Coordinates of C-alpha atoms in Angstrom, one line a residue:
M13 CA -45.4 -31.2 1.4
T14 CA -48.4 -32.5 3.4
V15 CA -48.2 -34.9 6.3
R16 CA -50.4 -37.9 6.0
V17 CA -50.8 -40.2 8.9
M18 CA -52.8 -43.4 8.4
L19 CA -53.6 -45.5 11.5
I20 CA -54.8 -49.0 11.2
S21 CA -56.4 -50.7 14.2
P22 CA -55.4 -54.3 14.8
A23 CA -57.5 -57.2 13.8
A24 CA -59.6 -58.9 16.5
S25 CA -58.1 -60.9 19.3
T26 CA -59.8 -62.9 22.0
D27 CA -58.7 -60.4 24.6
L28 CA -60.0 -57.4 22.6
R29 CA -63.5 -59.0 22.6
A30 CA -63.2 -59.6 26.4
A31 CA -62.2 -56.0 27.1
R32 CA -59.1 -57.2 28.8
F33 CA -56.6 -54.4 29.8
G34 CA -53.0 -54.5 28.6
S35 CA -53.2 -58.0 27.3
D36 CA -50.7 -59.1 24.6
A37 CA -52.7 -62.0 23.3
P38 CA -52.3 -63.1 19.7
L39 CA -54.9 -62.4 17.0
S40 CA -57.9 -64.8 16.8
A41 CA -57.9 -67.1 13.8
A42 CA -60.8 -65.1 12.3
G43 CA -58.9 -61.9 12.9
L44 CA -55.8 -63.2 11.3
D45 CA -57.8 -64.4 8.3
R46 CA -59.5 -61.1 8.0
A47 CA -56.2 -59.2 8.1
R48 CA -54.7 -61.4 5.4
S49 CA -57.7 -60.9 3.2
A50 CA -57.4 -57.1 3.6
A51 CA -53.7 -57.0 2.6
A52 CA -54.5 -55.9 -1.0
R53 CA -56.5 -52.9 0.2
T54 CA -53.8 -51.6 2.6
P55 CA -52.6 -48.2 1.4
G56 CA -48.9 -47.6 0.6
A57 CA -46.7 -45.4 2.7
D58 CA -43.3 -43.8 2.8
R59 CA -42.8 -45.1 6.4
V60 CA -44.5 -48.0 8.2
S61 CA -44.6 -48.6 11.9
T62 CA -46.3 -50.9 14.4
A63 CA -47.0 -50.6 18.0
P64 CA -45.1 -53.1 20.2
A65 CA -48.2 -55.1 21.0
R66 CA -48.2 -58.6 19.6
R67 CA -51.7 -58.1 18.0
C68 CA -50.4 -55.0 16.2
A69 CA -47.3 -56.7 14.9
E70 CA -49.3 -59.8 13.8
T71 CA -51.8 -57.5 12.0
A72 CA -48.9 -55.6 10.2
A73 CA -47.4 -59.0 9.1
A74 CA -50.7 -60.3 7.9
L75 CA -51.3 -57.2 5.9
G76 CA -47.9 -57.8 4.3
L77 CA -46.3 -54.7 5.9
A78 CA -42.6 -54.5 6.7
A79 CA -43.1 -52.4 9.8
D80 CA -40.6 -51.0 12.3
V81 CA -41.7 -51.3 15.9
D82 CA -42.2 -47.8 17.4
P83 CA -42.3 -47.8 21.2
A84 CA -44.0 -44.4 21.1
L85 CA -47.1 -46.1 19.8
A86 CA -47.5 -48.4 22.8
D87 CA -51.0 -48.9 24.1
L88 CA -52.3 -47.1 27.2
D89 CA -50.3 -48.3 30.3
T90 CA -53.0 -49.6 32.6
G91 CA -50.6 -50.5 35.5
T92 CA -52.1 -52.9 38.0
W93 CA -55.2 -53.4 35.8
R94 CA -53.1 -55.2 33.2
G95 CA -54.7 -58.6 32.4
R96 CA -58.0 -57.8 34.1
T97 CA -61.3 -57.3 32.3
L98 CA -63.6 -54.4 32.5
D99 CA -66.3 -56.6 34.0
E100 CA -63.8 -57.8 36.7
L101 CA -62.9 -54.2 37.6
A102 CA -66.6 -53.1 37.7
A103 CA -67.2 -55.9 40.2
T104 CA -64.1 -55.6 42.4
D105 CA -63.2 -51.9 42.2
P106 CA -66.1 -49.9 40.8
A107 CA -65.0 -46.6 42.5
A108 CA -61.6 -46.6 40.9
L109 CA -63.1 -47.6 37.5
G110 CA -65.7 -44.8 37.8
T111 CA -63.0 -42.3 38.7
W112 CA -60.9 -43.4 35.7
L113 CA -63.9 -43.2 33.3
A114 CA -64.9 -39.7 34.6
D115 CA -61.5 -38.0 35.0
P116 CA -59.1 -38.0 32.1
D117 CA -56.3 -37.0 34.5
A118 CA -56.9 -40.0 36.8
A119 CA -54.7 -43.1 36.8
P120 CA -56.0 -45.2 39.7
H121 CA -54.3 -48.2 38.3
G122 CA -50.8 -46.6 38.7
G123 CA -50.2 -46.5 35.0
E124 CA -50.9 -43.7 32.4
S125 CA -53.8 -41.3 32.5
L126 CA -55.7 -40.6 29.3
T127 CA -54.3 -37.1 29.4
D128 CA -50.8 -38.5 29.5
L129 CA -51.6 -40.9 26.6
T130 CA -53.0 -38.1 24.5
A131 CA -49.9 -35.9 25.2
R132 CA -47.6 -38.8 24.2
I133 CA -49.4 -39.6 21.0
G134 CA -49.8 -35.9 20.2
A135 CA -46.0 -35.6 20.5
W136 CA -45.6 -38.5 18.1
L137 CA -48.1 -37.0 15.6
T138 CA -46.3 -33.6 15.6
T139 CA -43.0 -35.1 14.8
R140 CA -44.2 -36.9 11.6
P141 CA -42.3 -35.8 8.6
P142 CA -43.9 -34.8 5.4
G143 CA -45.1 -37.7 3.3
R144 CA -47.2 -40.8 4.2
T145 CA -46.8 -42.6 7.5
L146 CA -48.7 -45.8 8.1
A147 CA -48.9 -47.3 11.6
V148 CA -50.8 -50.2 13.1
A149 CA -51.8 -49.1 16.6
D150 CA -54.2 -50.0 19.3
P151 CA -57.7 -48.4 19.5
A152 CA -56.8 -46.3 22.5
V153 CA -53.8 -44.9 20.7
I154 CA -55.9 -44.0 17.7
R155 CA -58.5 -42.3 19.9
A156 CA -55.8 -40.3 21.6
A157 CA -54.4 -39.2 18.2
L158 CA -57.9 -38.0 17.3
V159 CA -58.4 -36.2 20.5
H160 CA -55.1 -34.4 20.0
A161 CA -55.3 -33.7 16.3
L162 CA -58.9 -32.4 16.4
A163 CA -58.4 -30.5 19.7
L164 CA -61.4 -32.4 21.2
P165 CA -62.2 -32.2 24.8
P166 CA -60.6 -35.1 26.8
H167 CA -63.9 -36.7 27.6
A168 CA -64.5 -37.2 23.8
F169 CA -62.0 -40.1 24.1
W170 CA -64.7 -42.4 25.3
R171 CA -67.1 -41.4 22.5
L172 CA -64.8 -42.5 19.7
D173 CA -65.2 -46.1 18.5
V174 CA -62.4 -47.7 16.7
E175 CA -63.4 -51.0 15.2
P176 CA -60.9 -53.8 14.5
L177 CA -59.1 -53.5 11.1
T178 CA -60.2 -50.0 10.2
L179 CA -58.2 -47.2 8.7
T180 CA -58.2 -43.7 10.1
R181 CA -56.5 -40.9 8.0
L182 CA -55.2 -37.6 9.4
T183 CA -53.9 -35.1 6.9
G184 CA -52.2 -31.8 7.7
G185 CA -49.9 -31.0 10.5
A186 CA -48.8 -27.9 12.5
G187 CA -51.9 -28.0 14.6
R188 CA -54.3 -28.2 11.8
W189 CA -55.5 -31.7 10.9
N190 CA -58.3 -33.1 8.7
L191 CA -59.9 -36.5 9.4
A192 CA -61.2 -39.4 7.4
C193 CA -62.1 -42.2 9.7
G194 CA -63.6 -45.7 9.9
E195 CA -62.7 -47.1 6.5
R196 CA -62.8 -50.8 6.7
L197 CA -59.9 -52.7 5.1

């Protein structure tokens, strides 16, 4: 039987728009409304999970999903950068930010590198059982899943845009995945 993994990015939150690292802010009112209106278009699944982030859990609830929280789907750990915006870091620590953006193995914030995130999410992907798994996860998690599943070079992580409330489908397993991406809910 085929493994089907469907990943939904959370609806918009105020901190997502501000490019704030590691924030656990709630969904914006518009994001919540949009998620509720997309509930009827959410695909069915044998297993439903959500990342621990508040925005992911709120998105899952608004979509009408009874989802189990899966800690393996946690967003990228940005360590000391948690709560800060990309603009703040560019102004106060441009060298560390530049290193992080250029080197997937770097974690100048003391948290998780992109390489580590990709390995963690890759391990999650490879343990999916046959059937359909649906998960609400942060954009970085979805990008890491794509880098792993498609054996993309690590720098491709930054070239993958995951818009709010979109569906990414991976089908296959055992090191051979096919992709359907960017479907709006």
